[in-house]
mmCIF file of N, CA, C and O in Angstrom:
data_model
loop_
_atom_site.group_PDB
_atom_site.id
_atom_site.type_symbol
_atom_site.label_atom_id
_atom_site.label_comp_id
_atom_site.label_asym_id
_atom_site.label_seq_id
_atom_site.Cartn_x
_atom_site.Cartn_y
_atom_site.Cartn_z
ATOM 1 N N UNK I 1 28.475 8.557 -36.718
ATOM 2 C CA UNK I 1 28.442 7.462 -35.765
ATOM 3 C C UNK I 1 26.984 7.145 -35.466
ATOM 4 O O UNK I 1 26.181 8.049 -35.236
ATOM 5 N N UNK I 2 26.617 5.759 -35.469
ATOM 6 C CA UNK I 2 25.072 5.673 -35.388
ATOM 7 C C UNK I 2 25.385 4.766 -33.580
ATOM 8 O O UNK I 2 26.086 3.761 -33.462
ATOM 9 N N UNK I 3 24.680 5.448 -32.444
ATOM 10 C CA UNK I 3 24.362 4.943 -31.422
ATOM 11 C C UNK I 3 23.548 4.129 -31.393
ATOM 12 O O UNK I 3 23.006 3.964 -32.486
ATOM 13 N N UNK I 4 23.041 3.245 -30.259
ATOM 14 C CA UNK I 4 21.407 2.787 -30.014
ATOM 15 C C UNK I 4 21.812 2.363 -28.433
ATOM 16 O O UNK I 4 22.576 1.560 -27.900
ATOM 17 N N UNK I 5 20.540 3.702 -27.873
ATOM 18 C CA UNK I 5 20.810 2.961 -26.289
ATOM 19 C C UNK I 5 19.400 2.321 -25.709
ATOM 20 O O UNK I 5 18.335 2.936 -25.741
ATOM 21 N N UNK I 6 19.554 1.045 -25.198
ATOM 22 C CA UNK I 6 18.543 -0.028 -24.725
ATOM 23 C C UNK I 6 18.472 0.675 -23.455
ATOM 24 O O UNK I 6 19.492 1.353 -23.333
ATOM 25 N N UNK I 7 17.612 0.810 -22.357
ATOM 26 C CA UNK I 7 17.408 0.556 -21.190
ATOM 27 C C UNK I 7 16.049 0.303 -20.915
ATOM 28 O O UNK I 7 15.056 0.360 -21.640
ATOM 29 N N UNK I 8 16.216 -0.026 -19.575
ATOM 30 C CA UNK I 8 14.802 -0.859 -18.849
ATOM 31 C C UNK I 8 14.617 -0.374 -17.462
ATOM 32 O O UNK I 8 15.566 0.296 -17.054
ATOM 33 N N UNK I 9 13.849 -0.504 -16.813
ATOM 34 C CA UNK I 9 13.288 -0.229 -15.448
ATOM 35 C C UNK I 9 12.021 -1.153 -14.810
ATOM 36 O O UNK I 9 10.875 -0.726 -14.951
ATOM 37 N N UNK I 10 12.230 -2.272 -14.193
ATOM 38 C CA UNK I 10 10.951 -2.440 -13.880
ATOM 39 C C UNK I 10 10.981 -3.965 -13.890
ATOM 40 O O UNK I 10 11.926 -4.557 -13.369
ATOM 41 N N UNK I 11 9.780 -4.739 -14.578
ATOM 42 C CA UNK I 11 9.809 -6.047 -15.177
ATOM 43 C C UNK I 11 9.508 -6.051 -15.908
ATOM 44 O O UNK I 11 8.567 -6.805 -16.153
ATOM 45 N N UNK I 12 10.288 -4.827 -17.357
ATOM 46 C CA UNK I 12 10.056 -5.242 -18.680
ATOM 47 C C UNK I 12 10.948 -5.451 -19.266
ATOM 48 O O UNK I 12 11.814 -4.640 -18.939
ATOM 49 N N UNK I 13 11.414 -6.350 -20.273
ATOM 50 C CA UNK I 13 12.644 -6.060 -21.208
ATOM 51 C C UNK I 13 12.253 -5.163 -22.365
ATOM 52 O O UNK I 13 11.154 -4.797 -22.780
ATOM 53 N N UNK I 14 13.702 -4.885 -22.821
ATOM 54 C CA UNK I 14 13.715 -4.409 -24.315
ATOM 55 C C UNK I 14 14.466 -5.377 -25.184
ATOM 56 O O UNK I 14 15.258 -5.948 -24.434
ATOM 57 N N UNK I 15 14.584 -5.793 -26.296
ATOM 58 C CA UNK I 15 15.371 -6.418 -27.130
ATOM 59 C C UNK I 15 15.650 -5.936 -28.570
ATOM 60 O O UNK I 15 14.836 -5.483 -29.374
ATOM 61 N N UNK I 16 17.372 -6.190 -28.766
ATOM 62 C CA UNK I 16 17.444 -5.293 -30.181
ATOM 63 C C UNK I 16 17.499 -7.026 -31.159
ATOM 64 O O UNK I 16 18.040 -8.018 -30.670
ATOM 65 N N UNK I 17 17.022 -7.021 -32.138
ATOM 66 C CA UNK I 17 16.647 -8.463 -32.800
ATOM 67 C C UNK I 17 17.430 -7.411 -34.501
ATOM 68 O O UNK I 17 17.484 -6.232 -34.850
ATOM 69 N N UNK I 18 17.843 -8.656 -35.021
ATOM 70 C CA UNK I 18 17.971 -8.606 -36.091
ATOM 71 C C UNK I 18 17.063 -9.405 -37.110
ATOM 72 O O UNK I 18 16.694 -10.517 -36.734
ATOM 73 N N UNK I 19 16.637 -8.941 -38.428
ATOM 74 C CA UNK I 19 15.770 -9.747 -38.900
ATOM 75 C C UNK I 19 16.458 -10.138 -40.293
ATOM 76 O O UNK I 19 16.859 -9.333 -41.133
ATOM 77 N N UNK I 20 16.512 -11.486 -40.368
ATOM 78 C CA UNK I 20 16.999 -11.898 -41.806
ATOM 79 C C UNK I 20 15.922 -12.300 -42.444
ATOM 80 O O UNK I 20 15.074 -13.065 -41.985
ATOM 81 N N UNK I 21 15.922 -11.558 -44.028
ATOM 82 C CA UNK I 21 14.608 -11.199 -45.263
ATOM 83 C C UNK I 21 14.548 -12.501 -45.797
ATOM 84 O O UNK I 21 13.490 -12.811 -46.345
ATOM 85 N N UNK I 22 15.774 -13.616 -45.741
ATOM 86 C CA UNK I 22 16.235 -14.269 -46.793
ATOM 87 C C UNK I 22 15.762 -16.192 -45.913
ATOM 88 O O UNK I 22 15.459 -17.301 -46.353
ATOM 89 N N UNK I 23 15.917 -15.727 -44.891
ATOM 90 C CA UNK I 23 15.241 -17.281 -43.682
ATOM 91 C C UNK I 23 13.568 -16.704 -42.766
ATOM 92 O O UNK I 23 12.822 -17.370 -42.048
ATOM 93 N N UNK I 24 13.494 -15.540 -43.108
ATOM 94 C CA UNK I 24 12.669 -15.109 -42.461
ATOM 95 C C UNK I 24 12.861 -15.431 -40.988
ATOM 96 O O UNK I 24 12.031 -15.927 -40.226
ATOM 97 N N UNK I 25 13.911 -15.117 -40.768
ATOM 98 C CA UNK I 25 14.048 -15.698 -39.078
ATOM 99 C C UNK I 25 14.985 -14.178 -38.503
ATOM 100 O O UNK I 25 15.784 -13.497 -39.147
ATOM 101 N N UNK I 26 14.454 -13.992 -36.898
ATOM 102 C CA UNK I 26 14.932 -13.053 -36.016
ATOM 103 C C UNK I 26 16.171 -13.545 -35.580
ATOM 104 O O UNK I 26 16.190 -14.775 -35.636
ATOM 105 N N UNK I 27 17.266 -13.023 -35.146
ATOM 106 C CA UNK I 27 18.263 -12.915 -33.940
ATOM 107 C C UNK I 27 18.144 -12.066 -33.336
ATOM 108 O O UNK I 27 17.784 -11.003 -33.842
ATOM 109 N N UNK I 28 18.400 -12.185 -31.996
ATOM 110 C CA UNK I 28 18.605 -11.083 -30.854
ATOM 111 C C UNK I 28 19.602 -11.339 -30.670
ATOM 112 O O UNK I 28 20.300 -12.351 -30.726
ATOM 113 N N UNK I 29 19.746 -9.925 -30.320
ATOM 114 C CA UNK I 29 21.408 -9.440 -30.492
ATOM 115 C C UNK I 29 22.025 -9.157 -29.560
ATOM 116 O O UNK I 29 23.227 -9.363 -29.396
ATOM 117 N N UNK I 30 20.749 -8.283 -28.304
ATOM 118 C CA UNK I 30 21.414 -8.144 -27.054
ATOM 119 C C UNK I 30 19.594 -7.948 -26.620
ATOM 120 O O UNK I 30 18.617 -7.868 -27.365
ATOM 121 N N UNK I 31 19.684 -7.924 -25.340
ATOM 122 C CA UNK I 31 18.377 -7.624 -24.440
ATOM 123 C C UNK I 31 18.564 -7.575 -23.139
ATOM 124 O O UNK I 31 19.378 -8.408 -22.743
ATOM 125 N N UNK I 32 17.940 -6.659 -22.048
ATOM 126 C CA UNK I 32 17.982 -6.186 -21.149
ATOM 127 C C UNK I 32 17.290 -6.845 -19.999
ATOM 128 O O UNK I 32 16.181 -7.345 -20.187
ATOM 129 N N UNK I 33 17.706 -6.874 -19.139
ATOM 130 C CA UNK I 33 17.505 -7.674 -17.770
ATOM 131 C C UNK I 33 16.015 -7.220 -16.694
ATOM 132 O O UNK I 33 15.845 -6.165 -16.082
ATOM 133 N N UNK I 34 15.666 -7.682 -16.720
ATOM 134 C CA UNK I 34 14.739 -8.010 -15.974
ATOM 135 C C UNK I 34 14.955 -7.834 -14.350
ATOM 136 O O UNK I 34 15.704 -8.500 -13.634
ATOM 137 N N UNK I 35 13.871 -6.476 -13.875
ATOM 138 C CA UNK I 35 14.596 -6.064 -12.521
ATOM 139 C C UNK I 35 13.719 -6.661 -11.405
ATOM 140 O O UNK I 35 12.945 -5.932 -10.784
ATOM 141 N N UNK I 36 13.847 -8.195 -11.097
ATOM 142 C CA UNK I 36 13.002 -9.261 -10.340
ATOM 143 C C UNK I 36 13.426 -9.013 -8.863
ATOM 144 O O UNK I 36 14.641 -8.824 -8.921
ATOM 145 N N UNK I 37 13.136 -8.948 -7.944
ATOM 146 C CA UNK I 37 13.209 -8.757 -6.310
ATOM 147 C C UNK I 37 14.132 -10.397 -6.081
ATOM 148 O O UNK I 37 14.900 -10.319 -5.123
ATOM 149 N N UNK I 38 14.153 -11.600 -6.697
ATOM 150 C CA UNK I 38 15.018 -12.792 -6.728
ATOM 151 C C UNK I 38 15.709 -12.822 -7.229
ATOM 152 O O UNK I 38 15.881 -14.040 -7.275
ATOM 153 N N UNK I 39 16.667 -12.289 -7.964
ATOM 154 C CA UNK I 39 18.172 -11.745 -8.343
ATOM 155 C C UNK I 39 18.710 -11.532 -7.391
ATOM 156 O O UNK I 39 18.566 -10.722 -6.476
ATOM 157 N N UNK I 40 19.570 -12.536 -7.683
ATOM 158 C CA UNK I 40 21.100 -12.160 -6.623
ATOM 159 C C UNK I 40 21.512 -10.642 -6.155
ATOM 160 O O UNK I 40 21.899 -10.287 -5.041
ATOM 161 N N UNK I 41 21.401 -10.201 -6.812
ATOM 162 C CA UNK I 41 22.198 -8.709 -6.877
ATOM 163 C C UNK I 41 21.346 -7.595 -6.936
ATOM 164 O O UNK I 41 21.906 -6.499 -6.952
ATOM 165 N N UNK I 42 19.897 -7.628 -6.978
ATOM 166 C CA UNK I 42 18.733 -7.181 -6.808
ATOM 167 C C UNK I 42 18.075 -7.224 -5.120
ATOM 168 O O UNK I 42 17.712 -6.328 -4.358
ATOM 169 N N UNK I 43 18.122 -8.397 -5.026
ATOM 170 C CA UNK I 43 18.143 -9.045 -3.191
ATOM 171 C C UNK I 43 19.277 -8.188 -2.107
ATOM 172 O O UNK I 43 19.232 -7.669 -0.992
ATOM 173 N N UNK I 44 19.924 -8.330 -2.807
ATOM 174 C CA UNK I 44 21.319 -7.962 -2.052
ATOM 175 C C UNK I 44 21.008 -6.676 -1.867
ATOM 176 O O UNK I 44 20.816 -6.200 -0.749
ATOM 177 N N UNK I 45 20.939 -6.036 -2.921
ATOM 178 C CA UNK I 45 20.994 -4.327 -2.659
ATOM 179 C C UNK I 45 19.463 -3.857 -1.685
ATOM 180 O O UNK I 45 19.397 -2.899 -0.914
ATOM 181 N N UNK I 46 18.548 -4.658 -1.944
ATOM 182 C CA UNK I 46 17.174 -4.460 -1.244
ATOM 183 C C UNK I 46 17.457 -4.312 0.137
ATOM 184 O O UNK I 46 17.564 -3.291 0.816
ATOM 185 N N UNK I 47 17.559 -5.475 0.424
ATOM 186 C CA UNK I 47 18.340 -6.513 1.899
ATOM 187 C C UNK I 47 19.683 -5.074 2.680
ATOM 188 O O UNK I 47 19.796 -4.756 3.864
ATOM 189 N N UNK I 48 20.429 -4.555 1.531
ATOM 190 C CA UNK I 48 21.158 -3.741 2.645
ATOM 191 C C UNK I 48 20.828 -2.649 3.172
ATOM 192 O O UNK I 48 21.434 -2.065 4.070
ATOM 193 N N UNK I 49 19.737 -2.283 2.575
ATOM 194 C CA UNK I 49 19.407 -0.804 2.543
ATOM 195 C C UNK I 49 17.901 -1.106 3.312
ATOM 196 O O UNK I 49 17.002 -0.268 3.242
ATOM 197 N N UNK I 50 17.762 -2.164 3.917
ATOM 198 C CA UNK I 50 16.499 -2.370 5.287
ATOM 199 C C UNK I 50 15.341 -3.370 4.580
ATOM 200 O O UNK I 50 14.475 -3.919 5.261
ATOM 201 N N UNK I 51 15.465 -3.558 2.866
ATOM 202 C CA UNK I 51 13.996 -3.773 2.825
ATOM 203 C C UNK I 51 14.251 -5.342 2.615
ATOM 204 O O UNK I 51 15.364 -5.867 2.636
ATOM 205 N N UNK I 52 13.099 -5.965 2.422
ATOM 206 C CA UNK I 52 12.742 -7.161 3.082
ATOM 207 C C UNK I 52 12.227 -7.689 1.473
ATOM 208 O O UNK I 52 11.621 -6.842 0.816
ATOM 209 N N UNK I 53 12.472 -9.143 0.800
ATOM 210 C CA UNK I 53 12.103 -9.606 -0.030
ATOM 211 C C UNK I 53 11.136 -11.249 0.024
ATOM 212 O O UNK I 53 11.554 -12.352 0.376
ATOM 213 N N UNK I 54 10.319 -11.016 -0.265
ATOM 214 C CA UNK I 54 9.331 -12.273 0.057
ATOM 215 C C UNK I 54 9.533 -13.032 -1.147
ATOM 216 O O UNK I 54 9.360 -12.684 -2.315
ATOM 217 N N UNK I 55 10.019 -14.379 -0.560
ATOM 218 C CA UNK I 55 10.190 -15.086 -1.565
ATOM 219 C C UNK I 55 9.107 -15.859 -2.043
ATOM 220 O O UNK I 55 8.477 -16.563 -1.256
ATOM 221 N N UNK I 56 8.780 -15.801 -3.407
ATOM 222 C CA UNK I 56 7.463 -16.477 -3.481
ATOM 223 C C UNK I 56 7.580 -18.428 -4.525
ATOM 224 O O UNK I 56 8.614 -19.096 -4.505
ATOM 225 N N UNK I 57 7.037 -18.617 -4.836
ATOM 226 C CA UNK I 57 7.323 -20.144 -5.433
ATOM 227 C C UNK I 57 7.694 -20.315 -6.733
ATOM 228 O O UNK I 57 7.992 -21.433 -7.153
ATOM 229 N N UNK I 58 7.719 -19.083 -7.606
ATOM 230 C CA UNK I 58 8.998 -18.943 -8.436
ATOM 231 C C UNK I 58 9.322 -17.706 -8.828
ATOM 232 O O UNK I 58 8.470 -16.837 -8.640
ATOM 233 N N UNK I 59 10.316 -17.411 -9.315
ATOM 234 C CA UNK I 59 11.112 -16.181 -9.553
ATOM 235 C C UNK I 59 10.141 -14.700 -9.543
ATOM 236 O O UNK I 59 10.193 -13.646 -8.908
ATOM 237 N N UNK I 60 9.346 -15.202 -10.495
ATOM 238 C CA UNK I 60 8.207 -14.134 -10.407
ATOM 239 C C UNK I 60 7.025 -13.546 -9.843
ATOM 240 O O UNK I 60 6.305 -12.585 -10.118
ATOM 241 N N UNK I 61 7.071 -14.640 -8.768
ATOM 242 C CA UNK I 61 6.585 -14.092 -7.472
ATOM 243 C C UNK I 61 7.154 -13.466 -6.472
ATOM 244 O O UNK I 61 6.484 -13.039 -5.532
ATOM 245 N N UNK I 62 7.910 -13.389 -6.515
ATOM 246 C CA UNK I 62 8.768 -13.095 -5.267
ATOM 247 C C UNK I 62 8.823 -11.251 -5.512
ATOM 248 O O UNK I 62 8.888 -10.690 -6.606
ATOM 249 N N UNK I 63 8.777 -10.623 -4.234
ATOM 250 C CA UNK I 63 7.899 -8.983 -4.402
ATOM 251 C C UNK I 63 8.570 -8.704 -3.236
ATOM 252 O O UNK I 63 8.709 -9.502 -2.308
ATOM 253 N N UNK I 64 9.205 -6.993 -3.296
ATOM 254 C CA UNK I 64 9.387 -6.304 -2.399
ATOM 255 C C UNK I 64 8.623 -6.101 -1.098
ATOM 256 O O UNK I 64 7.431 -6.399 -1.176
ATOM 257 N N UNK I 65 8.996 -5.714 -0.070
ATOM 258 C CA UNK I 65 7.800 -5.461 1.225
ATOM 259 C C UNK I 65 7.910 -4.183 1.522
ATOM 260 O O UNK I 65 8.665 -3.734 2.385
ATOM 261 N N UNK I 66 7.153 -3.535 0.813
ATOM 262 C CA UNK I 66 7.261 -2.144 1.474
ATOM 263 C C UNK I 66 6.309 -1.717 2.684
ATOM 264 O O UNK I 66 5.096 -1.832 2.509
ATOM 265 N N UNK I 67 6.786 -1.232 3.898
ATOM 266 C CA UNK I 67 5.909 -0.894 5.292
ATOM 267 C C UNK I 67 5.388 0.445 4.522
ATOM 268 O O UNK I 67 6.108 1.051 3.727
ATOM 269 N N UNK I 68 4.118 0.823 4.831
ATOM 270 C CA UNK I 68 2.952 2.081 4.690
ATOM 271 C C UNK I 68 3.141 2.098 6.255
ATOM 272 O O UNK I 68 3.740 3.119 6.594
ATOM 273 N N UNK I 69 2.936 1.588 6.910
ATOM 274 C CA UNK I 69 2.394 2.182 8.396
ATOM 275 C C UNK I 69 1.947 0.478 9.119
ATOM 276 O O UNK I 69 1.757 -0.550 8.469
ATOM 277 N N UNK I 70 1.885 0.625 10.426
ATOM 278 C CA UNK I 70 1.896 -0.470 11.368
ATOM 279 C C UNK I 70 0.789 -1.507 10.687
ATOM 280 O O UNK I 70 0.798 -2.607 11.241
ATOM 281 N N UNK I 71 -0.056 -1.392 9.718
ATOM 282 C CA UNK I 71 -1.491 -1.792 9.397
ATOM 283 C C UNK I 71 -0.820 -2.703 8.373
ATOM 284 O O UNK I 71 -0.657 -3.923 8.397
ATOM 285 N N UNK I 72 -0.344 -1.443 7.124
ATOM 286 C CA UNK I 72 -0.259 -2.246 5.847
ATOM 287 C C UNK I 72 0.806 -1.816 5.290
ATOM 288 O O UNK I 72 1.445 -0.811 5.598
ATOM 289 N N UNK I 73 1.094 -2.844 4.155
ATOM 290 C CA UNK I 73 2.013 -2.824 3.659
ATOM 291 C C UNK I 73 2.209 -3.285 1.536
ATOM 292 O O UNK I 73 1.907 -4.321 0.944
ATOM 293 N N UNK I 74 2.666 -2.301 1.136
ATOM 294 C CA UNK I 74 2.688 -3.041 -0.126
ATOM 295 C C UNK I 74 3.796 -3.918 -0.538
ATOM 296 O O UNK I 74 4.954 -3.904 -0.119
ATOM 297 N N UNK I 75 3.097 -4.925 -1.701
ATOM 298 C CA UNK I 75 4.495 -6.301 -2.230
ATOM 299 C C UNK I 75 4.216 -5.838 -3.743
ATOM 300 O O UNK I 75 3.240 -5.972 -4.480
ATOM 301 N N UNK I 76 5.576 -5.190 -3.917
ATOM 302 C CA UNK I 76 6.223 -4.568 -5.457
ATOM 303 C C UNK I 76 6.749 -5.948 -6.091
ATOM 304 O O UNK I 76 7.662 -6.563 -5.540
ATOM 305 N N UNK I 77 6.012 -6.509 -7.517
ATOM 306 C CA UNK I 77 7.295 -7.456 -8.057
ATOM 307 C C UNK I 77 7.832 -7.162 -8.680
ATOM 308 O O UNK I 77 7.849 -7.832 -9.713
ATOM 309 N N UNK I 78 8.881 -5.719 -8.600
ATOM 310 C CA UNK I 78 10.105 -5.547 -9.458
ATOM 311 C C UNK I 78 10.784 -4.846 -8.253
ATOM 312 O O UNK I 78 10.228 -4.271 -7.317
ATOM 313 N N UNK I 79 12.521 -5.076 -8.553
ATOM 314 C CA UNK I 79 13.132 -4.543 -7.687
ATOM 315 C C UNK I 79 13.732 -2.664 -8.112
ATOM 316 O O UNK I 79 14.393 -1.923 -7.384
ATOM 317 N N UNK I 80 13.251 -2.413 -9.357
ATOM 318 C CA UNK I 80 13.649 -1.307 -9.665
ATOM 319 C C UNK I 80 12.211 -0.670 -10.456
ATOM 320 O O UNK I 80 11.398 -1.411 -11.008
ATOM 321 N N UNK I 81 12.077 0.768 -10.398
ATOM 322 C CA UNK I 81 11.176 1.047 -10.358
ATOM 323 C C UNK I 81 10.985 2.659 -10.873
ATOM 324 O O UNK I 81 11.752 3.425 -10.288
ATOM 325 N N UNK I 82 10.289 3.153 -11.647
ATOM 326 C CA UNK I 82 9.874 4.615 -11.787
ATOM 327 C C UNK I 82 8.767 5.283 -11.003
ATOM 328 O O UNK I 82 7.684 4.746 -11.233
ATOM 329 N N UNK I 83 8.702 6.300 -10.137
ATOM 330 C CA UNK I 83 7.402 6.346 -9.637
ATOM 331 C C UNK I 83 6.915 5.922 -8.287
ATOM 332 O O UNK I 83 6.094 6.558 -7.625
ATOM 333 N N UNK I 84 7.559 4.651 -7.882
ATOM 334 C CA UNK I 84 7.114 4.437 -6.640
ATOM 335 C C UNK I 84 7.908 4.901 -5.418
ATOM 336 O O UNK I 84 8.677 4.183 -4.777
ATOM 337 N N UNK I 85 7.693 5.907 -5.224
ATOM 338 C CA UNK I 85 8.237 6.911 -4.310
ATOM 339 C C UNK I 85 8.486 5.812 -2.839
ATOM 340 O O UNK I 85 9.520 5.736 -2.175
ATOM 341 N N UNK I 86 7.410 5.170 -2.657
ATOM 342 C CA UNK I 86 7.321 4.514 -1.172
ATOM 343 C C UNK I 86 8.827 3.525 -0.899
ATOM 344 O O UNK I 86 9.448 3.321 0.144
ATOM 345 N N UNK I 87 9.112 2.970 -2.533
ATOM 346 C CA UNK I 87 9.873 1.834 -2.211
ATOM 347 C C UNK I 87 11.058 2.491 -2.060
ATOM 348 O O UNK I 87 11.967 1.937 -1.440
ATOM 349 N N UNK I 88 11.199 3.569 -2.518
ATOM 350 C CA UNK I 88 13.305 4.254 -1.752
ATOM 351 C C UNK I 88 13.490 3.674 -0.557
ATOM 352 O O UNK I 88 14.245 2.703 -0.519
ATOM 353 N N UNK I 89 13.054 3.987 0.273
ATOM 354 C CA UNK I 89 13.589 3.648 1.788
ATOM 355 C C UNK I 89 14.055 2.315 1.620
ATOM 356 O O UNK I 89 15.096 2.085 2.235
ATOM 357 N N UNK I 90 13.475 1.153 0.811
ATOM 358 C CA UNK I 90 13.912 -0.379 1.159
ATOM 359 C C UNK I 90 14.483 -0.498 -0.201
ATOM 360 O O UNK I 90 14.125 -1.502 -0.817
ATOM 361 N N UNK I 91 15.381 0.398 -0.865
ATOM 362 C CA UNK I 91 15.930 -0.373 -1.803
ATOM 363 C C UNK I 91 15.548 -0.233 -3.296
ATOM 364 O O UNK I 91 16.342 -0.441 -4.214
ATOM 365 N N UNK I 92 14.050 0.201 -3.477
ATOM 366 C CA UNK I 92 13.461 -0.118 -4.572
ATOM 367 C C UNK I 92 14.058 1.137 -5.657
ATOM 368 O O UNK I 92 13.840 2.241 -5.157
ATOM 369 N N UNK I 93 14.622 1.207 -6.753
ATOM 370 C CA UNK I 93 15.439 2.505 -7.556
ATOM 371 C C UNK I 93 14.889 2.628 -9.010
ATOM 372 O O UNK I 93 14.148 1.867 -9.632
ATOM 373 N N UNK I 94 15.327 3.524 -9.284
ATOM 374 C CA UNK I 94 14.944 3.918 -10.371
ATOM 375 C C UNK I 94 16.013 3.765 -11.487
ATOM 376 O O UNK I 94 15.708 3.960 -12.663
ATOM 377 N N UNK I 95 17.204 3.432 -11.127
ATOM 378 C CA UNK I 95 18.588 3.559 -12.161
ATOM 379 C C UNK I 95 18.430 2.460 -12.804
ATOM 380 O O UNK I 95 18.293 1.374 -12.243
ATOM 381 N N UNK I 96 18.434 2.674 -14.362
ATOM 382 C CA UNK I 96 18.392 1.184 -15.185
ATOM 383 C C UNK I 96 19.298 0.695 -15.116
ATOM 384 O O UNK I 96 20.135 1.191 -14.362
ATOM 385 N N UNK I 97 19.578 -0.335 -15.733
ATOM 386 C CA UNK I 97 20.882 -1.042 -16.045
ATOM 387 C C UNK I 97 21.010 -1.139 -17.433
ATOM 388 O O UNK I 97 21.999 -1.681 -17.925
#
């Protein structure tokens, strides 16, 4: 049995492409989603779990709000994440899709 598992974390994709020798041309076959803080379902899960999403003037602006302390604060633009320990509290995860 030959597997192939895609996943992503973050705001990168992966894509599995097929290449035909004979048109010299790619298909993609399947590719992985993009974990943007303006996704429906990205927002949503942020939003229930306390954290706050700044919407910015298009899709790819728009960035998590994570509170540091009364002063400052960091703006993550992905809603899922490896590493950034700070963003758990508001949402921000590590589980791909």
């Amino acid at each position: 049995q030959n597997d192939l598992y895609i996943a992503n974390v973050g705001d990168s994709f992966a894509f599995l492409a097929e290449y035909d020798t004979q048109t010299a041309t790619s298909t993609i076959l399947h590719h992985t989603k993009p974990h943007k803080p303006a996704d429906p379902e990205e927002k949503a899960r942020i939003q229930s779990m306390g954290g706050t999403v700044h919407d910015g003037t298009t899709q790819d602006s728009s960035r998590v709000i994570i509170p540091i302390d009364s002063f400052q604060q960091l703006a993550l633009a992905m809603s899922r994440s490896i590493g950034d320990h700070e963003g758990n509290a508001v949402g921000v995860i590590a589980e791909p899709t």
